[in-house]
CSV table of C-alpha atoms in Angstrom, one decimal:
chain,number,residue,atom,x,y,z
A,27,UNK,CA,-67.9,15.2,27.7
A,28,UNK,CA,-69.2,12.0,26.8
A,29,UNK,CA,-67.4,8.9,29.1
A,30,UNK,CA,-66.6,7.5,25.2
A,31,UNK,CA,-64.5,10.6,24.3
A,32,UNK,CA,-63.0,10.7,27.7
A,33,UNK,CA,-61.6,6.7,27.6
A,34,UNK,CA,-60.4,7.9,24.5
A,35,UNK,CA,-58.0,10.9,25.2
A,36,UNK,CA,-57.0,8.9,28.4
A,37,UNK,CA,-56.0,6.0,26.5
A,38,UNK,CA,-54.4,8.4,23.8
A,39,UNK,CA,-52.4,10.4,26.8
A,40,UNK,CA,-51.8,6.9,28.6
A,41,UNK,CA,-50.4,5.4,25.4
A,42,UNK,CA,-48.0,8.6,24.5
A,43,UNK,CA,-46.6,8.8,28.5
A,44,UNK,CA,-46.1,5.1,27.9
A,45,UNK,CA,-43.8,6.0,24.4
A,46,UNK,CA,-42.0,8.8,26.6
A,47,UNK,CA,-41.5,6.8,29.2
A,48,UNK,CA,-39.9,4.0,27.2
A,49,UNK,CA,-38.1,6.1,25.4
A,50,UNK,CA,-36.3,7.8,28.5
A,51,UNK,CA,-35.8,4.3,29.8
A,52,UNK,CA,-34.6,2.8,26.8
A,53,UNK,CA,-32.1,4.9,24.5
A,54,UNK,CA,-33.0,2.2,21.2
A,55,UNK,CA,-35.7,3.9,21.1
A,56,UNK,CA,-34.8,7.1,20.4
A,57,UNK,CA,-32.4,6.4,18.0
A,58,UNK,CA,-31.5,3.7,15.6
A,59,UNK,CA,-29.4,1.1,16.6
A,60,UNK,CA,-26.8,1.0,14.1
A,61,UNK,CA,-23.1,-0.8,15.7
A,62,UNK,CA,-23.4,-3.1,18.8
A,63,UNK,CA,-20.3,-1.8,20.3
A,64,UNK,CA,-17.2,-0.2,20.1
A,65,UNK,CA,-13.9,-0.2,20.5
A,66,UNK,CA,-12.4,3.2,21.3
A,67,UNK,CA,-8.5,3.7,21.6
A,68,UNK,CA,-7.3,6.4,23.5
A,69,UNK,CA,-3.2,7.6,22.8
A,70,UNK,CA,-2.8,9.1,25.3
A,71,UNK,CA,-3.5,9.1,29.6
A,72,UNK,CA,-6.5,9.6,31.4
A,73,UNK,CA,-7.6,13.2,32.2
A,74,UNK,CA,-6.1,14.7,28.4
A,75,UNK,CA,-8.1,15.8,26.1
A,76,UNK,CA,-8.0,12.4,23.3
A,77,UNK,CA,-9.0,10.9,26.8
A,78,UNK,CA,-12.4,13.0,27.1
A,79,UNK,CA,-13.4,13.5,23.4
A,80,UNK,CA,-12.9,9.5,23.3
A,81,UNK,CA,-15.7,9.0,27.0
A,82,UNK,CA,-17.7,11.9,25.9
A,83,UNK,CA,-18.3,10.4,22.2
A,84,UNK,CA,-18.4,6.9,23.8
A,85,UNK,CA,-21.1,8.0,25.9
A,86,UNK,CA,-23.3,10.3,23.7
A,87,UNK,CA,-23.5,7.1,21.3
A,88,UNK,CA,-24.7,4.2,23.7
A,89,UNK,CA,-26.9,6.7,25.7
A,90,UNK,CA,-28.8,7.8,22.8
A,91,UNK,CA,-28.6,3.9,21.7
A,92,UNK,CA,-26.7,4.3,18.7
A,93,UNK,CA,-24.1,2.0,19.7
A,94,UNK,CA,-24.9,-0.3,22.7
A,95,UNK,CA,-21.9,-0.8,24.6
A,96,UNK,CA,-18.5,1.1,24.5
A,97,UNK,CA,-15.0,-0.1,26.0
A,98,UNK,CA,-12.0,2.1,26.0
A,99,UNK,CA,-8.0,1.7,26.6
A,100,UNK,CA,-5.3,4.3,27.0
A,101,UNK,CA,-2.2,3.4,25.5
A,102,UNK,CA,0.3,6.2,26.4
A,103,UNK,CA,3.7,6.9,24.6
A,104,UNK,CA,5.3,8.8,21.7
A,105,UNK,CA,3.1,11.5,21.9
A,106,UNK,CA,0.7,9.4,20.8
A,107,UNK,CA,2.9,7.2,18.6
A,108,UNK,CA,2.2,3.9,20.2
A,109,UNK,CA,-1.7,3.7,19.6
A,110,UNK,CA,-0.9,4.5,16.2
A,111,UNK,CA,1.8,1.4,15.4
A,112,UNK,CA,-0.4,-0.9,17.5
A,113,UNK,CA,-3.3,0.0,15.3
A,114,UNK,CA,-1.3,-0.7,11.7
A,115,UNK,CA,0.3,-3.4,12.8
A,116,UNK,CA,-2.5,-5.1,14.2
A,117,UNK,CA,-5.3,-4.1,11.9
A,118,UNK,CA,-6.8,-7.1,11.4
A,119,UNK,CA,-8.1,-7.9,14.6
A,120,UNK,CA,-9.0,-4.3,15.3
A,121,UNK,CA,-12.3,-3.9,12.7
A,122,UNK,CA,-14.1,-3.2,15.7
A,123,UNK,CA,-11.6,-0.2,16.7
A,124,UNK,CA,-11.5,3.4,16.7
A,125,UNK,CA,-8.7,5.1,17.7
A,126,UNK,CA,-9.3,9.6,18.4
A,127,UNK,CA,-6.6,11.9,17.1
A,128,UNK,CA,-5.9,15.4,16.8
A,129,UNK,CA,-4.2,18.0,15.5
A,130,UNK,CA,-0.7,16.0,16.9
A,131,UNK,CA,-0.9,13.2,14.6
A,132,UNK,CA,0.0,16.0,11.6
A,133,UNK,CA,2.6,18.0,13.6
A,134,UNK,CA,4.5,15.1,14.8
A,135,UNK,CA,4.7,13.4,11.3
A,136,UNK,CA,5.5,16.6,10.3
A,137,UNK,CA,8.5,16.9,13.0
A,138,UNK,CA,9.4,13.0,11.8
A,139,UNK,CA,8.8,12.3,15.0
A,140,UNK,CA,6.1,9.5,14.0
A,141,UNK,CA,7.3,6.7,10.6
A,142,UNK,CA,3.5,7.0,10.0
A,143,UNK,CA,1.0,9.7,8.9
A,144,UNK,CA,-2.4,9.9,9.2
A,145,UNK,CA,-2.6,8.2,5.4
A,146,UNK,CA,-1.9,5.5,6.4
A,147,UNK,CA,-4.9,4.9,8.5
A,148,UNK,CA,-8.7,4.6,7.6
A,149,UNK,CA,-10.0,8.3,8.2
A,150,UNK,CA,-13.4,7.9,10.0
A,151,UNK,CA,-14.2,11.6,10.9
A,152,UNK,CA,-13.5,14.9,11.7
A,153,UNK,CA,-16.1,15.6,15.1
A,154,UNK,CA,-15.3,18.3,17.5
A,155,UNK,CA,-13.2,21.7,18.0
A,156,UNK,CA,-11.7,22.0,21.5
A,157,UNK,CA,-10.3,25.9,21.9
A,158,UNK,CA,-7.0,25.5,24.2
A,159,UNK,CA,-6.2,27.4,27.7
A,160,UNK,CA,-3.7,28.8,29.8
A,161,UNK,CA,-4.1,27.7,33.4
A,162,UNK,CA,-2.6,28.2,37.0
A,163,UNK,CA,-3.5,27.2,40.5
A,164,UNK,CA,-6.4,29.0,42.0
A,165,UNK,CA,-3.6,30.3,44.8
A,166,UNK,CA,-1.4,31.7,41.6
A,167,UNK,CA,0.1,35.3,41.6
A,168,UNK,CA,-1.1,35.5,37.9
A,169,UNK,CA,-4.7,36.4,36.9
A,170,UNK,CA,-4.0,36.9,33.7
A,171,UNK,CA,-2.1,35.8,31.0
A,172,UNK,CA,-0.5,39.4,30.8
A,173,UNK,CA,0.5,38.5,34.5
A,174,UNK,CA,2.5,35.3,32.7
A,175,UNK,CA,4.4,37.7,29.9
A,176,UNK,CA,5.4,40.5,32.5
A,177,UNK,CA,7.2,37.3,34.5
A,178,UNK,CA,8.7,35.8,31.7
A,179,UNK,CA,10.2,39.6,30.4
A,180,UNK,CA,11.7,39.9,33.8
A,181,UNK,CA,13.3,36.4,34.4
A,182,UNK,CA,12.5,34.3,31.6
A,183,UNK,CA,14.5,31.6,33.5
A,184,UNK,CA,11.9,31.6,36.4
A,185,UNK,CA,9.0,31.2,34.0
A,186,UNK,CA,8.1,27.2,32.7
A,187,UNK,CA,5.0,26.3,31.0
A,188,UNK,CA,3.4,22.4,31.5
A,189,UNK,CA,2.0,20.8,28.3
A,190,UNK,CA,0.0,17.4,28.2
A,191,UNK,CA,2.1,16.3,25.4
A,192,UNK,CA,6.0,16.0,24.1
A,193,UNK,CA,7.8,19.1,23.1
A,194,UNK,CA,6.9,20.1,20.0
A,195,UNK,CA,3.4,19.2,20.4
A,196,UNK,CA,-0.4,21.0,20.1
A,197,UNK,CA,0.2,22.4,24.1
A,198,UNK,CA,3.9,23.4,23.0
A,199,UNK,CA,2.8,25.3,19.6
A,200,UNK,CA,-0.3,26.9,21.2
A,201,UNK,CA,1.8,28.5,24.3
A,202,UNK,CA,4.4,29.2,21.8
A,203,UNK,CA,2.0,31.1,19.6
A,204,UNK,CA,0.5,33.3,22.4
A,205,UNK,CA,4.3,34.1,23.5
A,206,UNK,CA,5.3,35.0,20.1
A,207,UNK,CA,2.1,37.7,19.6
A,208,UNK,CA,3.2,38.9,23.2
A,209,UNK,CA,7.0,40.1,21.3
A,210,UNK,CA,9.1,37.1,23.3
A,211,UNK,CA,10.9,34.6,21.4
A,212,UNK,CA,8.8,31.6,21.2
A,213,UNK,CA,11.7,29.1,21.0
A,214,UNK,CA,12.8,30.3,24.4
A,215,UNK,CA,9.8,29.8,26.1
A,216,UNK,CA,10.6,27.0,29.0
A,217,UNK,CA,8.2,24.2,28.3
A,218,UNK,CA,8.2,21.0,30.2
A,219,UNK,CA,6.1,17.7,29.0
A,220,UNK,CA,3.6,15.6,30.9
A,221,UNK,CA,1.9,12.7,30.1
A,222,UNK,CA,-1.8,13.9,29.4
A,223,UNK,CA,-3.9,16.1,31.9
A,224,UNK,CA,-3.6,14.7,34.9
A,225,UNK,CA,-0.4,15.1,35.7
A,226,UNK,CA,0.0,18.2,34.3
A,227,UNK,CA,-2.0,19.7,36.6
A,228,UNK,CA,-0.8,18.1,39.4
A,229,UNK,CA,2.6,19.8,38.6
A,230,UNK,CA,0.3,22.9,38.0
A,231,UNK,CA,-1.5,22.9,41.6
A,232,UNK,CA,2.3,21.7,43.1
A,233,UNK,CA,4.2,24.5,41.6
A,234,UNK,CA,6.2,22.7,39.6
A,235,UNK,CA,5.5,25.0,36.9
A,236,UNK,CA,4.1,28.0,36.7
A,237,UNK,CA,1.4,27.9,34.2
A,238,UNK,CA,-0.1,25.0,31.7
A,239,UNK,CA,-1.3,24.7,28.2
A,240,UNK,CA,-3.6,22.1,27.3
A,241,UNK,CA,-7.4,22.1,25.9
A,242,UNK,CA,-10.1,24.3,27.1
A,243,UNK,CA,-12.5,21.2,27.9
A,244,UNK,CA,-9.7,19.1,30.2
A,245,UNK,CA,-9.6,22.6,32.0
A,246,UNK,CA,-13.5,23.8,32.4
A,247,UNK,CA,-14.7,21.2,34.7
A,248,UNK,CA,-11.5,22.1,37.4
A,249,UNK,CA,-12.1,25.9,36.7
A,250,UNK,CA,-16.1,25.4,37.7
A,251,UNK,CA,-14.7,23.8,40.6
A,252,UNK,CA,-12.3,26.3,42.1
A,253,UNK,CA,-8.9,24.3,42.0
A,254,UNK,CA,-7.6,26.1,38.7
A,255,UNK,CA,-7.9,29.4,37.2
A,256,UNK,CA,-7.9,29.8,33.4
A,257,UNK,CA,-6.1,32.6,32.2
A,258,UNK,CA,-6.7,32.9,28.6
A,259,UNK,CA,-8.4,30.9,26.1
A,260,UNK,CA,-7.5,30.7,22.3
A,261,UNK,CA,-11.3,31.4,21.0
A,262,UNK,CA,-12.3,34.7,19.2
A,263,UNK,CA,-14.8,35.1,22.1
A,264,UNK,CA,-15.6,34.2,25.6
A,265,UNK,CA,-16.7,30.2,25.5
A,266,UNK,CA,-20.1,29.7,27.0
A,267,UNK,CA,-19.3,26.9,29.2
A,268,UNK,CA,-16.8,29.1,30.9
A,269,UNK,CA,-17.5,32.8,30.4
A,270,UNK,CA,-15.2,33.6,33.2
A,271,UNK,CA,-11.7,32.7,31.0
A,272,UNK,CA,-10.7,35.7,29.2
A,273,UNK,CA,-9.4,35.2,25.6
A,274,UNK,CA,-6.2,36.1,24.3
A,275,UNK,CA,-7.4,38.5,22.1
A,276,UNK,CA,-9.5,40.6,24.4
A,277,UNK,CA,-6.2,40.8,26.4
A,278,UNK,CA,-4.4,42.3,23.2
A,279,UNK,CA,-2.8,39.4,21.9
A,280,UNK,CA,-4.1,38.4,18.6
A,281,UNK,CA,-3.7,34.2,18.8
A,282,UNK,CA,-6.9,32.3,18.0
A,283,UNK,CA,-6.8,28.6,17.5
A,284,UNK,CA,-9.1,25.9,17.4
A,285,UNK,CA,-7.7,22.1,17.6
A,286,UNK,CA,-10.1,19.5,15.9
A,287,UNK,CA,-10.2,15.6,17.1
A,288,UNK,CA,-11.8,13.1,15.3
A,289,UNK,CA,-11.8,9.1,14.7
A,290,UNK,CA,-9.7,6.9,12.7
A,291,UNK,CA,-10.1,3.2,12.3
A,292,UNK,CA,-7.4,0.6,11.3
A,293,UNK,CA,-6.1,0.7,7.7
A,294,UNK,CA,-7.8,-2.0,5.0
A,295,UNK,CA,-10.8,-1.6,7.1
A,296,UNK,CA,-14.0,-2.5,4.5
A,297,UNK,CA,-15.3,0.0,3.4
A,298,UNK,CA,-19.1,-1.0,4.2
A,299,UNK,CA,-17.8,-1.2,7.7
A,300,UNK,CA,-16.3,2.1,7.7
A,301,UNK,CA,-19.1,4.0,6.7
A,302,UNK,CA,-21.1,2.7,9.1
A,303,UNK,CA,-18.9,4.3,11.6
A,304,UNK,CA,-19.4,7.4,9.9
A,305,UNK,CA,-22.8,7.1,9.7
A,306,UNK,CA,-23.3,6.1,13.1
A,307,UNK,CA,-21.4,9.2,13.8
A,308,UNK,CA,-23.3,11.8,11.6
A,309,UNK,CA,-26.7,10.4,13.6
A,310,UNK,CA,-25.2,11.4,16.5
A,311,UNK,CA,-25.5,15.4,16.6
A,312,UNK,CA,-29.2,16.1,16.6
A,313,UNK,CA,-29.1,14.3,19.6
A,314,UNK,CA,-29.9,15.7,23.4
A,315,UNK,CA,-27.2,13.4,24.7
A,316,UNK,CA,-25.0,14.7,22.3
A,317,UNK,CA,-25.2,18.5,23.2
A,318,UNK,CA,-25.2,18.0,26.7
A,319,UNK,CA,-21.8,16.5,26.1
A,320,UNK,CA,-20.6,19.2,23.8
A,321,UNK,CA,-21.6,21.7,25.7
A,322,UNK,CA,-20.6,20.8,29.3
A,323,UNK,CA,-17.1,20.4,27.7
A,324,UNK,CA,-17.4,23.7,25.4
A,325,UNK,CA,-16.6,21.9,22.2
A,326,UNK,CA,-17.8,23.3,18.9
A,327,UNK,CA,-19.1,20.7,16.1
A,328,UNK,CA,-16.6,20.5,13.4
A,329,UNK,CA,-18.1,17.3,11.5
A,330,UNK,CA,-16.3,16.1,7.8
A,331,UNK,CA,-16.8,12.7,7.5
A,332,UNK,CA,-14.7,10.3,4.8
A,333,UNK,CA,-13.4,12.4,1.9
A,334,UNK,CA,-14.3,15.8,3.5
A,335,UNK,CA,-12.0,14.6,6.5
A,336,UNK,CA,-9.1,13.5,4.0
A,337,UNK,CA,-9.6,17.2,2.5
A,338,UNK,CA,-9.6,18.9,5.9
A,339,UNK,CA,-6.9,17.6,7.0
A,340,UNK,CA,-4.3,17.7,3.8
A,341,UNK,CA,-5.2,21.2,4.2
A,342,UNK,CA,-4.1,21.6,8.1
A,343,UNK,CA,-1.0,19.6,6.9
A,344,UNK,CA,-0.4,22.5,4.9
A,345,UNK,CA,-1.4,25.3,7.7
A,346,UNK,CA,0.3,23.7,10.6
A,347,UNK,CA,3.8,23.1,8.7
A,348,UNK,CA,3.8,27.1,7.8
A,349,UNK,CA,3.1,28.0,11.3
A,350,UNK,CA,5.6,26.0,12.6
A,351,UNK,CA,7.7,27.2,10.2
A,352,UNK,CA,6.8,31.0,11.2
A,353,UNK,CA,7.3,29.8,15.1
A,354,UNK,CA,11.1,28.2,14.2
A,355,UNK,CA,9.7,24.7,14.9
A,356,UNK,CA,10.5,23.2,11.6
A,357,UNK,CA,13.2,24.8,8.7
């Protein structure tokens, strides 16, 4: 080899480990800057699920540098009612806010339970599918959710299950749900309301209650770590972050349920401004800090931005109300 060609592929390797290097080091890099920050407005406390889908989507954006700096405030109450009036009523100052919802923000309007619906917001997008759980202690009696069901026949007075949320809520319908396909009376069941994950499963590892309901991602981490035990999830099959947690229907009750979250932004938002939320967004997936996100919390991507979101979720307006109505939430 000639010393010419050899200055040349060191200078061509030298060059590309300086690119790669860069490029770890500095997240613009690998991805186009598109927002300088954001805003992101959490409805409920730390440790629930709005809380993590809110960090984790905060974090996927600035580390692959498609936002560069995120800040983020829980505002608790009315099942998630508060963050919602705050964000209409102040909507002019909060162009450089987005507030994550869920699956609640239909069944409480639904339950008139909220004066607002999600109309009257600016619907950024649809982003992620988080399955939901039953939990207990890691020293619990029950190892499976069949365990739960032949407690509750016996002394359905003895039996209460925790929820993240108000009565009525995502954590209330799902329990109800896998209740109903076990033959008990779903409006029976004994459900008692925390404010978000954390101290839900404090009342969990306390005994306070004897099982929780809440979404499979605020559960996975404590699972890994041997302080819960997951007793069913609501998936068709066994999630890969957790393969341990049994679904319902491989215990023979047929409940599947997925509950999507996604961003809205404060209503009269320009329109320029809110598709460049949903653009920023959309860049997002085919990123590595994206997946590793996604997949340490065993989300699935369900992504319909602007008037695929409106669509998707007039349509769970319509699913959700006849479920309720099959489960004797709503007349």
């Amino acid at each position: 080899m000639t010393r010419t060609s050899f200055l040349t592929r060191f200078a061509v390797a030298f060059a590309t480990a300086v690119v790669l290097a860069l490029s770890a080091s500095n997240p613009a890099l690998a991805a186009e800057k598109l927002i300088d920050k954001v805003h992101f407005l959490i409805p409920g406390g730390a440790g629930g699920g709005w809380d993590g889908t809110a960090r984790g989507t905060g974090e996927a954006l600035t580390k692959s540098g498609i936002v560069g700096s995120a800040s983020y405030e829980n505002m608790s109450g009315g099942g998630g009612g508060k963050a919602i009036g705050f964000l209409i009523e102040n909507a002019a100052s909060n162009h450089g806010t987005l507030m994550v919802n869920s699956t609640p923000i239909i069944i409480r309007s639904l339950t008139k339970r909220f004066p607002h619906n999600f109309r009257d917001l600016t619907m950024i997008a649809g982003t992620i599918g988080d399955y939901q759980a039953i939990i207990t202690g890691k020293d619990s009696p029950y190892k499976n959710f069949s365990d739960v069901v032949a407690a509750y026949k016996k002394d359905p007075r003895k039996v209460s299950v925790g929820g993240g949320s108000v009565p009525g809520s995502l954590d209330h319908l799902s329990i109800a749900m896998a209740f109903q396909a076990a033959g008990a009376d779903p409006t029976k069941v004994k459900y008692i309301a925390y404010d978000a994950g954390g101290k839900l499963n404090a009342a969990i590892l306390s005994g306070e209650v004897a099982a929780g309901s809440t979404g499979f991602s605020e559960a996975v981490g404590l699972a890994k770590a041997g302080e819960m035990r997951i007793l069913a999830v609501t998936s068709p099959e066994r999630v890969p972050a957790f393969k341990d947690a049994p679904t319902l229907k491989e215990q023979g009750y047929d409940v599947t349920f997925v509950n999507w979250r996604g961003f809205f932004a404060a209503p009269g938002l320009p329109e320029d401004k809110a598709n460049l939320y949903r653009k920023a967004l959309a860049a997002m997936y085919p990123t590595p800090e994206w997946k590793a996100v996604r997949d340490r919390n065993g989300w699935v991507d369900i992504h319909n931005s602007g008037k695929d979101f409106v669509d998707f979720l007039e349509n769970q307006e319509k699913v959700i109300k006849t479920l309720m109505q099959q489960l004797g939430f709503l007349k």
